[in-house]
Coordinates of C-alpha atoms and ligand atoms in Angstrom, one line a residue:
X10 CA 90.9 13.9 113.1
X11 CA 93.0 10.5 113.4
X12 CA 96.3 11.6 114.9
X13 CA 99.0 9.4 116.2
X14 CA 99.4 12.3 119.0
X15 CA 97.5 14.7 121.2
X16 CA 97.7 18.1 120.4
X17 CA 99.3 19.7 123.6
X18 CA 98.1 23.7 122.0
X19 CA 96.2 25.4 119.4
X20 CA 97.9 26.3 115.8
X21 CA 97.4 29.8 116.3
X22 CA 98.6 29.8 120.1
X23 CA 102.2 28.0 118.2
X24 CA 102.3 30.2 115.6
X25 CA 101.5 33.2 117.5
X26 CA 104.5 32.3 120.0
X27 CA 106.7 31.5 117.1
X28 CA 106.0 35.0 115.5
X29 CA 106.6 36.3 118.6
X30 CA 110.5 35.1 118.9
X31 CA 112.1 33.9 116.0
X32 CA 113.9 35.0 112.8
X33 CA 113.4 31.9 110.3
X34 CA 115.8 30.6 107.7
X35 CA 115.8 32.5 104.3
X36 CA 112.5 34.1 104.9
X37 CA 110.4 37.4 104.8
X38 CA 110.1 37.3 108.8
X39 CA 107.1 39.7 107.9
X40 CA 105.3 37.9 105.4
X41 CA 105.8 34.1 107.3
X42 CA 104.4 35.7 110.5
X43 CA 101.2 37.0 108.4
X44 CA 100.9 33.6 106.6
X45 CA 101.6 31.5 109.8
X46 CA 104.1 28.5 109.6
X47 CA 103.0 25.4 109.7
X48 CA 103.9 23.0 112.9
X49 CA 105.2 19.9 112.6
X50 CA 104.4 17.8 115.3
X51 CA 105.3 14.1 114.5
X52 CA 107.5 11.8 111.8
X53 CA 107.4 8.2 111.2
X54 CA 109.4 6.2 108.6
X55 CA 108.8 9.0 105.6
X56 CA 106.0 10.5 106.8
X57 CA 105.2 14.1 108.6
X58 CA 101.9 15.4 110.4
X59 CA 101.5 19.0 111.2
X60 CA 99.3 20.4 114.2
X61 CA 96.2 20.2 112.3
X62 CA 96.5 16.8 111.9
X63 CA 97.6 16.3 108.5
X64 CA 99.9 14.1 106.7
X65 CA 103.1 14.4 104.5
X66 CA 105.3 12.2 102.8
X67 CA 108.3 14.1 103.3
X68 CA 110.2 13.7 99.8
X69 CA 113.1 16.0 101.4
X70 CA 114.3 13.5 104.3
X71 CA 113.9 17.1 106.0
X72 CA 117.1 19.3 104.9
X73 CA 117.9 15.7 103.1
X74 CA 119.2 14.5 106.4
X75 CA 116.4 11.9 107.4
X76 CA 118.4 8.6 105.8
X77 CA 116.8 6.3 108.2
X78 CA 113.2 7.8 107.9
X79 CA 111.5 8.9 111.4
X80 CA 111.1 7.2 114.6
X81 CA 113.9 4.6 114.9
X82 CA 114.2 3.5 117.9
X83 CA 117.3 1.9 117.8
X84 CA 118.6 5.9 117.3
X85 CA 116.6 7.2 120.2
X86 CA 117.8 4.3 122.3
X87 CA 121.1 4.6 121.2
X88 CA 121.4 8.7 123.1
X89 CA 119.4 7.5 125.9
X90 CA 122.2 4.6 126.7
X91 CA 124.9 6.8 126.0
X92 CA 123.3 10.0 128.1
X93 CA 122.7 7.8 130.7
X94 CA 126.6 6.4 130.7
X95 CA 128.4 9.7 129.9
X96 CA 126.2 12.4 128.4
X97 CA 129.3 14.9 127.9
X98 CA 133.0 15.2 127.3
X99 CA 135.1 16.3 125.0
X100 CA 138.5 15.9 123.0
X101 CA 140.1 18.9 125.0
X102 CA 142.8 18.0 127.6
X103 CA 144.4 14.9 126.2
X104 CA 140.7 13.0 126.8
X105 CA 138.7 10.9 124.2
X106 CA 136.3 8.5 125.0
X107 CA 134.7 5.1 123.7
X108 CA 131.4 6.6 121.3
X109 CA 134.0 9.0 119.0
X110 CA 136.2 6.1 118.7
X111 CA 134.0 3.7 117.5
X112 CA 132.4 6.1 115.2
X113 CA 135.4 6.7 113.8
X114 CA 136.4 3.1 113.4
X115 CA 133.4 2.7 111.6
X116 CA 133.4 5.6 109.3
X117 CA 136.9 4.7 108.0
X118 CA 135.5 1.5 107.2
X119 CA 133.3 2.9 104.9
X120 CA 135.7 5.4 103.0
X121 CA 138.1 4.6 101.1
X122 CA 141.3 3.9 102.0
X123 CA 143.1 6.8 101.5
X124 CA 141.4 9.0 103.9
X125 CA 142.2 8.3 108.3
X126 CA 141.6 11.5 110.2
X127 CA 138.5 13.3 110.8
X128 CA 138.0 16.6 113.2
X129 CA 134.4 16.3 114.1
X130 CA 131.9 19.9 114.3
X131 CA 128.1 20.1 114.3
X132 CA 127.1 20.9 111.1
X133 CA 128.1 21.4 107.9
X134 CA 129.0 25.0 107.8
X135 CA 131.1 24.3 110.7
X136 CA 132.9 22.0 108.7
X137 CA 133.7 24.5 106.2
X138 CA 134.7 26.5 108.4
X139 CA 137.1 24.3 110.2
X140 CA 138.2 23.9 106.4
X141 CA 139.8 27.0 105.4
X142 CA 141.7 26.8 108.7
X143 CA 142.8 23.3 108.5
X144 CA 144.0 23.7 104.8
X145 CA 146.0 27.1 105.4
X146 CA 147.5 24.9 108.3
X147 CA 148.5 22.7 106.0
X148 CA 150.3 24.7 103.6
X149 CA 152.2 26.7 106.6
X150 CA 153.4 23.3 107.8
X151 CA 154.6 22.6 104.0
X152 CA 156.3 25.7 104.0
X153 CA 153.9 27.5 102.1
X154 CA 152.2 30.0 103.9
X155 CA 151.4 32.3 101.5
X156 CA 148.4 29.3 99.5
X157 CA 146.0 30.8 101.4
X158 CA 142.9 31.5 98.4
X159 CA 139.7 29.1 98.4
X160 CA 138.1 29.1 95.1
X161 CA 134.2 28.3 95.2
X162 CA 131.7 28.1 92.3
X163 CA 128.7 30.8 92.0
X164 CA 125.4 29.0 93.2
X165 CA 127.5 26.7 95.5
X166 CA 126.2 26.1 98.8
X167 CA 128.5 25.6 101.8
X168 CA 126.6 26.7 104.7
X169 CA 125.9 30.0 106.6
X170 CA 128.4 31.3 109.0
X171 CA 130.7 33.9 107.6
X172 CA 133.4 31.7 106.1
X173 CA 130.8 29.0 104.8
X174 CA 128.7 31.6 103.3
X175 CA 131.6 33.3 101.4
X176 CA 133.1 30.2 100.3
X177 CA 129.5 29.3 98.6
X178 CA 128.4 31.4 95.7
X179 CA 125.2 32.5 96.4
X180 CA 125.2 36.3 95.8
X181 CA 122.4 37.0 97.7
X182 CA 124.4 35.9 101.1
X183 CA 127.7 38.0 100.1
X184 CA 125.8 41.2 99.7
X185 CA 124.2 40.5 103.5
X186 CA 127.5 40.6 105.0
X187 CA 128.5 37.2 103.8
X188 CA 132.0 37.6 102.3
X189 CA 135.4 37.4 103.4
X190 CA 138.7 37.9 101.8
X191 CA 140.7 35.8 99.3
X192 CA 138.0 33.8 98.4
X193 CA 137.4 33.2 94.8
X194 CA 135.0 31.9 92.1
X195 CA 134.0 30.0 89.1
X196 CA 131.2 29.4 87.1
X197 CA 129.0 26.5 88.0
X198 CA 128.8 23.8 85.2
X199 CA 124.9 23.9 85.2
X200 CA 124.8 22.7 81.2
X201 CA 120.9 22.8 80.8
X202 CA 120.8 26.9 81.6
X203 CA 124.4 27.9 80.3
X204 CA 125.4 25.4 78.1
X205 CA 124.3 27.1 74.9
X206 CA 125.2 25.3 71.4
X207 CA 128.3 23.5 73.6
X208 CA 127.0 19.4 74.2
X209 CA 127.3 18.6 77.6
X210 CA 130.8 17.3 77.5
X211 CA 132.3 20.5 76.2
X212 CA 130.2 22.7 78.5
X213 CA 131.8 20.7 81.5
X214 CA 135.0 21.0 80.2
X215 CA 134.9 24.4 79.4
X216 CA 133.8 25.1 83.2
X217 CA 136.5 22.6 84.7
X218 CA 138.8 25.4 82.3
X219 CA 137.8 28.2 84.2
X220 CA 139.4 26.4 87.5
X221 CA 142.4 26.4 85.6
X222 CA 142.4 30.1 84.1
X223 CA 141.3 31.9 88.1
X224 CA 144.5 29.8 89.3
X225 CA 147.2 31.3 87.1
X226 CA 145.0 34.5 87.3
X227 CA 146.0 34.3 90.9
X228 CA 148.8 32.3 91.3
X229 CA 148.9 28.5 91.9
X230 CA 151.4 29.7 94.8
X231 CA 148.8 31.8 96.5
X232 CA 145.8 29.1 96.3
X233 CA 144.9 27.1 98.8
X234 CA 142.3 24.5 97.7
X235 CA 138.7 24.2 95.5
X236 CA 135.8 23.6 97.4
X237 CA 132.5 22.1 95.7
X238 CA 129.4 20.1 95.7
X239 CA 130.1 16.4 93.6
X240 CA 126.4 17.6 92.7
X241 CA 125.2 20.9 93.6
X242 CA 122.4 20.4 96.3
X243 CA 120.4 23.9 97.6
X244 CA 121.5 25.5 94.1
X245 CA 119.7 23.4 92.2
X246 CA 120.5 19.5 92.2
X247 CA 122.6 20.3 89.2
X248 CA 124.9 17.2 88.3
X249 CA 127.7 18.2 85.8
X250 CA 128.4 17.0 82.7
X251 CA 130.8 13.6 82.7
X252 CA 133.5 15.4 81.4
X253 CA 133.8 17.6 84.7
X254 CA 135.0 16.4 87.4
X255 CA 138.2 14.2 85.5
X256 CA 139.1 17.7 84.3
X257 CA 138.7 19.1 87.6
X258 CA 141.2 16.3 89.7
X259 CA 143.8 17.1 86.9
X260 CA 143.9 20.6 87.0
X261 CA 144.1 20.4 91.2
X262 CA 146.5 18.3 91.1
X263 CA 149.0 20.3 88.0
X264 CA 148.8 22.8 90.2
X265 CA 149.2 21.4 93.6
X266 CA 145.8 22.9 94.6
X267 CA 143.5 20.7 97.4
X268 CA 140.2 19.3 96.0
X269 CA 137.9 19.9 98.8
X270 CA 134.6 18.0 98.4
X271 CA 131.3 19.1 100.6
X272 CA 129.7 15.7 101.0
X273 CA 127.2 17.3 103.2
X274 CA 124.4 16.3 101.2
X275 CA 125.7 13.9 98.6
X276 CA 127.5 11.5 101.8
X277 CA 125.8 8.7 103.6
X278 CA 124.4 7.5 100.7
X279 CA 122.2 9.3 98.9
X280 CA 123.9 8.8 95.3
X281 CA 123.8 5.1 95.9
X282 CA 127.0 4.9 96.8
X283 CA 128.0 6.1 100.6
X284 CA 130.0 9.3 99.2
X285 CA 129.0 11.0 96.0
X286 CA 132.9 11.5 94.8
X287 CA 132.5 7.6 94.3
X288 CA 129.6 8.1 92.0
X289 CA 131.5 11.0 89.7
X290 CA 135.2 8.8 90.3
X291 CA 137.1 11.3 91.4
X292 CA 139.6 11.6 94.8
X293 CA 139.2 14.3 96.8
X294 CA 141.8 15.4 99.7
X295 CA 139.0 16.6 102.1
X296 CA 135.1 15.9 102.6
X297 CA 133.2 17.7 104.6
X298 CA 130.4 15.5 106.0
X299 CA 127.2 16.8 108.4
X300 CA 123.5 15.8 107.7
X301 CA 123.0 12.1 107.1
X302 CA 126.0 11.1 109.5
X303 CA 123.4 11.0 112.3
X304 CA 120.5 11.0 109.8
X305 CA 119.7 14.6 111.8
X306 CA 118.4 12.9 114.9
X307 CA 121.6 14.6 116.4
X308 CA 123.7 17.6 114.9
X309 CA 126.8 16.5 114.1
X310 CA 129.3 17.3 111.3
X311 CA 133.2 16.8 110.2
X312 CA 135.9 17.4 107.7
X313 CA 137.5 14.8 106.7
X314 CA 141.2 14.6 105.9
X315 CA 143.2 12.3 103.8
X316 CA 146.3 10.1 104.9
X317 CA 148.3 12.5 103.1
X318 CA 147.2 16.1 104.6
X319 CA 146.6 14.1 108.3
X320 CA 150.5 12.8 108.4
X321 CA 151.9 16.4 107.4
X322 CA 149.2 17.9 110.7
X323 CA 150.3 14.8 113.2
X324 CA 154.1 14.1 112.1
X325 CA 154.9 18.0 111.5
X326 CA 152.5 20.9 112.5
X327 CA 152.6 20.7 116.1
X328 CA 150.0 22.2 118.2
X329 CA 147.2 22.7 115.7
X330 CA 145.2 25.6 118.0
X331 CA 141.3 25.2 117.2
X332 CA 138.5 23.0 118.7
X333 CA 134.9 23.0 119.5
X334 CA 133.1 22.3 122.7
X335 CA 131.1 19.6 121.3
X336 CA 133.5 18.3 118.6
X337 CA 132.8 14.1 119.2
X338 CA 130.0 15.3 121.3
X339 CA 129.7 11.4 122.9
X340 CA 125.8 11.8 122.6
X341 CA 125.6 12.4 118.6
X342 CA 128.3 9.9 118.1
X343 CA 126.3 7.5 119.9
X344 CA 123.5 8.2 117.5
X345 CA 126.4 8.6 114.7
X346 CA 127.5 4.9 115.0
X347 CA 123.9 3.2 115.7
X348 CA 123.1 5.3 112.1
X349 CA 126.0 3.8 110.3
X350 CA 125.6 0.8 111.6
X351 CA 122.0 0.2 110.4
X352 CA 123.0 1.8 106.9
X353 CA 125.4 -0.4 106.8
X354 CA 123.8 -3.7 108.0
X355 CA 120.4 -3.5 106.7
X356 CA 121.9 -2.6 103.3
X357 CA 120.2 0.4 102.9
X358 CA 122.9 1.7 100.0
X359 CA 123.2 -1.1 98.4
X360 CA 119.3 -1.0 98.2
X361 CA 119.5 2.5 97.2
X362 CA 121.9 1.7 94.1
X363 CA 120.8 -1.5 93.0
X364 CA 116.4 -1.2 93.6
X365 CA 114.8 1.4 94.9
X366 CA 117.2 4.2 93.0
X367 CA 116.7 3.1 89.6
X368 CA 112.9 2.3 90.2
X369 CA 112.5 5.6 90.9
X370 CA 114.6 6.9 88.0
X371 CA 112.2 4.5 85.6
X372 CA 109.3 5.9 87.4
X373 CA 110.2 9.8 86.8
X374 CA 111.3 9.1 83.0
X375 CA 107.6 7.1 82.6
X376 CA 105.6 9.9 84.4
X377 CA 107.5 13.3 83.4
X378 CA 110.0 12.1 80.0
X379 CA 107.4 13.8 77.4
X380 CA 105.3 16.4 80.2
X381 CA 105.5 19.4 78.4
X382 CA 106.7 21.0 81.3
X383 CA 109.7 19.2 82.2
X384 CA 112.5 19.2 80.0
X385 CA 115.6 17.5 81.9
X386 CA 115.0 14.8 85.3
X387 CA 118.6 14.5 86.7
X388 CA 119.9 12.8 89.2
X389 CA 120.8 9.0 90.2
X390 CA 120.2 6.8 93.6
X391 CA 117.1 8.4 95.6
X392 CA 118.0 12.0 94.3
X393 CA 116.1 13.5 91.5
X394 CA 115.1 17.0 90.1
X395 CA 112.8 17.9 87.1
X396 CA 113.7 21.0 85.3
X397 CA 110.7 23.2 84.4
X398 CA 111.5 24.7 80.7
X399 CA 109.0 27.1 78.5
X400 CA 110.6 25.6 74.9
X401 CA 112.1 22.4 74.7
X402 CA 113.8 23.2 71.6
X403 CA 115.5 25.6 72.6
X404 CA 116.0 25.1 76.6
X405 CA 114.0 28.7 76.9
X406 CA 113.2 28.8 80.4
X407 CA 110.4 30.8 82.0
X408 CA 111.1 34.2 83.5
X409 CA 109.2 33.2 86.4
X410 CA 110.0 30.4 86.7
X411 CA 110.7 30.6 90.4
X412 CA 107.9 31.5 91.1
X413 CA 106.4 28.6 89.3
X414 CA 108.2 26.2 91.6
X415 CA 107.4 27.8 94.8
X416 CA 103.8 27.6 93.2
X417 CA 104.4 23.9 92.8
X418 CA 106.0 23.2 96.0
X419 CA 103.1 24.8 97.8
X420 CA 100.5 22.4 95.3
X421 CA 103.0 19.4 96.9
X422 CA 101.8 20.7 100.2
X423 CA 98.3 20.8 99.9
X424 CA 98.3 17.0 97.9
X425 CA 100.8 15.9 100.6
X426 CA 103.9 15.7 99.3
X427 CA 107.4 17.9 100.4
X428 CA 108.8 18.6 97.2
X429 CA 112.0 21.5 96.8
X430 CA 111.5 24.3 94.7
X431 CA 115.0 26.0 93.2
X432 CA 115.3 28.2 90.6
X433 CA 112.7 26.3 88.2
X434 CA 114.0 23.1 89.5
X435 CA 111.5 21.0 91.8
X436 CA 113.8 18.7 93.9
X437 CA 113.2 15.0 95.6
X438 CA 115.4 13.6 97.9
X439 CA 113.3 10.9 99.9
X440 CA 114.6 9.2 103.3
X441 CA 117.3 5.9 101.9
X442 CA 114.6 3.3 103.5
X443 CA 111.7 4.6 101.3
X444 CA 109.9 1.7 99.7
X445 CA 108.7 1.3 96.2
X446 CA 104.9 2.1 97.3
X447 CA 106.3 5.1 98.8
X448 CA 108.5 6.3 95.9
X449 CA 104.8 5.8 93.9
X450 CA 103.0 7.9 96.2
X451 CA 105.7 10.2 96.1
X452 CA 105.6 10.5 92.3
X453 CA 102.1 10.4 91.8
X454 CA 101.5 13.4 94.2
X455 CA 104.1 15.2 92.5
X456 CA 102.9 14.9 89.4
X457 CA 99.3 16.3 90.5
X458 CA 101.6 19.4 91.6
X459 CA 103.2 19.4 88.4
X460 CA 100.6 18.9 87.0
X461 CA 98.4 22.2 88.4
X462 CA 101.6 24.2 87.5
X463 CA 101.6 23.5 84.3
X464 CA 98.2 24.8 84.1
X465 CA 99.2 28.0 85.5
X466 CA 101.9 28.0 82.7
X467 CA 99.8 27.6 79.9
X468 CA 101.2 23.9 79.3
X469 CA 98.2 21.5 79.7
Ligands
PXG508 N1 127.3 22.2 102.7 C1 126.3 21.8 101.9 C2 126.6 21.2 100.6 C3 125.0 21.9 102.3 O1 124.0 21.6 101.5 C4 125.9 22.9 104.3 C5 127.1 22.7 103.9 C6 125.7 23.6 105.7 O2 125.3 22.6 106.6 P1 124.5 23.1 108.0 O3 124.5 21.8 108.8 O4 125.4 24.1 108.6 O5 123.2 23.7 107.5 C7 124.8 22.5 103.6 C8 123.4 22.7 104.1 C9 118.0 23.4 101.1 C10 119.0 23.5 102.3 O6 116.9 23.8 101.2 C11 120.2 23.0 102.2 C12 121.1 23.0 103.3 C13 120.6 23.6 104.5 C14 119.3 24.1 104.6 C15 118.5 24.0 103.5 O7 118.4 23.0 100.0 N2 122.3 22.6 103.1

């Protein structure tokens, strides 16, 4: 072995200890503890080792958080300066302090103009949940108690709590206790598995329709806001049709109904531009942001609120009773703003959009464009997923075909690559400072996965 480290313990004696104490994320606790998870021991710029000594190029940017890539040091000196000067305090008891401000100064900069207030959480579910209550608050201050409803899509993905959970669409979640009441939803606009004989453009605006039809089904007095994905992250990396989003904004705004956006995934750059409601060109009243804001070195999330909403809080709602312990925590701001700043000023986005987002784009059409496995790559900046189909022709997709992308997820692990697996979708989202070679390596080991599933399927 050539490691970077020194293993402190045995594989077995880690997994052992793990199975021992903890119930994993969306798992068979069983099953994992039989098979033995695999423990990650080190990352540097885009790349992984595990405890056996072998290497990944992490084409997630971890829970597509890792913007900056592994190991900067300007991040990790960046909390030690800050622990060192004031490791805690919060924004309770009419106190702030320096690192929130600044972070805020700078992530203002970077919106657009129409958004000024922020209430900071750590993570993105909290940020949904902070959501619902900040927008009822909202509409009680407006007089309008009674808009209460948040509408969702099916196969959304807001995070995990309670709240978060109901507000995303995942079924699976509601029936384990994740629902709560008046919460709605509507159809995803996922064109390539629903779309039928409709092109694209009328499949969007058929879904953006259905946003229309569930608020007079409940009455635009009784709903709240709409809460989505600009693209649909853990459901899929399903972008919608063009038509969509326009169609969406009007309809919100007809009806005086809050466009919430979760930027939890598509902020901080990962579209090419910083926010993904830039990319799609729509204007959303509230983004909730987590992940890539401290490029997960930290956890730290937020919602987001525009001039509008934050002048009817400040100038007319009084005591707004909520906060978090660690909302601002002055240690992931720290780490927040030394993020920001290096997106910022080593152009990392710009990058994104302008080289290293359409190479990769030109790659994926050369390598997978006739495979006859893939029939759709979607996606723009450093963001891409290839759609496993059984007939082209007619968009027939396999029955198991989720069990074809965990298969081809797990070939990803033993070439060396972290590829996604959804729902017959395989799923790249590589750290914002990955370089061409790496975007190569990252394509070339994903097509040897590809590759070997398509072999299982009967396609090569
Ligand atoms: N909103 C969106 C859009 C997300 O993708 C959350 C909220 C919740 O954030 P926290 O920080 O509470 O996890 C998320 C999280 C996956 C995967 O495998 C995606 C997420 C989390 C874990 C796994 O796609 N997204």
């Amino acid at each position: 072995m050539n490691l970077p480290f020194e293993p402190q313990r045995q594989t077995q004696d880690y997994q052992a200890s793990d199975a021992a104490h903890h119930i994993h994320a969306f798992v068979d606790q069983k099953a994992l503890n039989a098979e033995g998870p695999r423990v990650m021991v080190r990352g540097e710029g885009l790349y992984l080792w595990d405890s056996e000594g072998k290497r990944y190029l992490d084409g997630m940017s971890g829970l597509w958080c890792t913007q900056l890539g592994y190991g900067r040091k300007d991040l990790t000196a960046a909390a030690a300066a800050q622990m060192d000067q004031l490791a805690y305090y919060n924004m309770f008891f009419h106190t702030t302090h320096p690192a929130v401000i600044e972070l805020s100064e700078l992530l203002f900069s970077l919106l657009p103009g129409h958004y000024s207030h922020v209430i900071y959480t750590n993570s993105g579910s909290e940020a949904n949940e902070v959501l619902i209550r900040t927008v009822r608050r909202y509409w009680q201050v407006l007089g309008k108690p009674q808009k209460k409803i948040m509408i969702g899509r099916w196969n959304g993905y807001h995070g995990s709590t309670l709240a978060a959970s109901a507000l995303g669409g995942m079924k699976f979640m509601h029936e384990m206790g994740g629902l709560i009441p008046d919460v709605a939803h509507i159809d995803e606009p996922y064109w390539y598995a629903q779309g039928g004989e409709l092109t694209p453009a009328e499949f969007g605006r058929r879904c953006a329709l259905q946003l229309e039809e569930k608020i007079l089904e409940l009455g635009a007095q009784n709903v709240a806001g709409f809460i989505a994905e600009p693209f649909q992250g853990a459901g899929g990396m399903i972008f919608p049709p063009e038509s969509y989003w326009p169609e969406i904004q009007r309809i919100c705004r007809q009806y005086d109904v809050l466009l919430c956006a979760d930027e939890v995934i598509g902020g901080f750059g990962r579209t090419g531009e910083w926010f993904a409601h830039q990319h799609f060109g729509f204007e959303p009243d509230t983004l909730s942001i987590a992940k890539g804001l401290t490029s997960g070195y930290l956890p730290m999330g937020g919602l987001v609120l525009s001039k509008r909403m934050a002048e009817a809080l400040v100038e007319r709602g009084g005591v707004f009773a909520h906060g978090l312990t660690y909302s601002g925590h002055p240690v992931a701001a720290a780490v927040a703003l030394a993020n920001l700043k290096a997106l910022r000023d080593e152009g990392i986005v710009r990058q994104v959009k302008d080289d290293t987002g359409p190479y990769l784009h030109t790659l994926l059409h050369e390598v997978f464009g006739n495979h006859p496995l893939i029939g759709e790559i979607q996606g723009t900046g450093l963001l891409a997923a290839l759609q496993f189909v059984e007939d082209k022709g007619t968009r027939k997709r396999f029955a198991n075909e989720n069990d074809l992308a965990w298969q081809c997820r797990t070939f990803g692990f033993e070439e060396g690559v972290i590829i996604r697996s959804t729902l017959g979708r395989m799923i790249m989202a590589p750290a914002l400072v990955a370089s061409r070679a790496e975007l190569d390596e990252l394509v070339d080991k994903t097509r040897i996965a590809v590759d070997r599933t398509a072999r299982i399927a009967g396609k090569l």
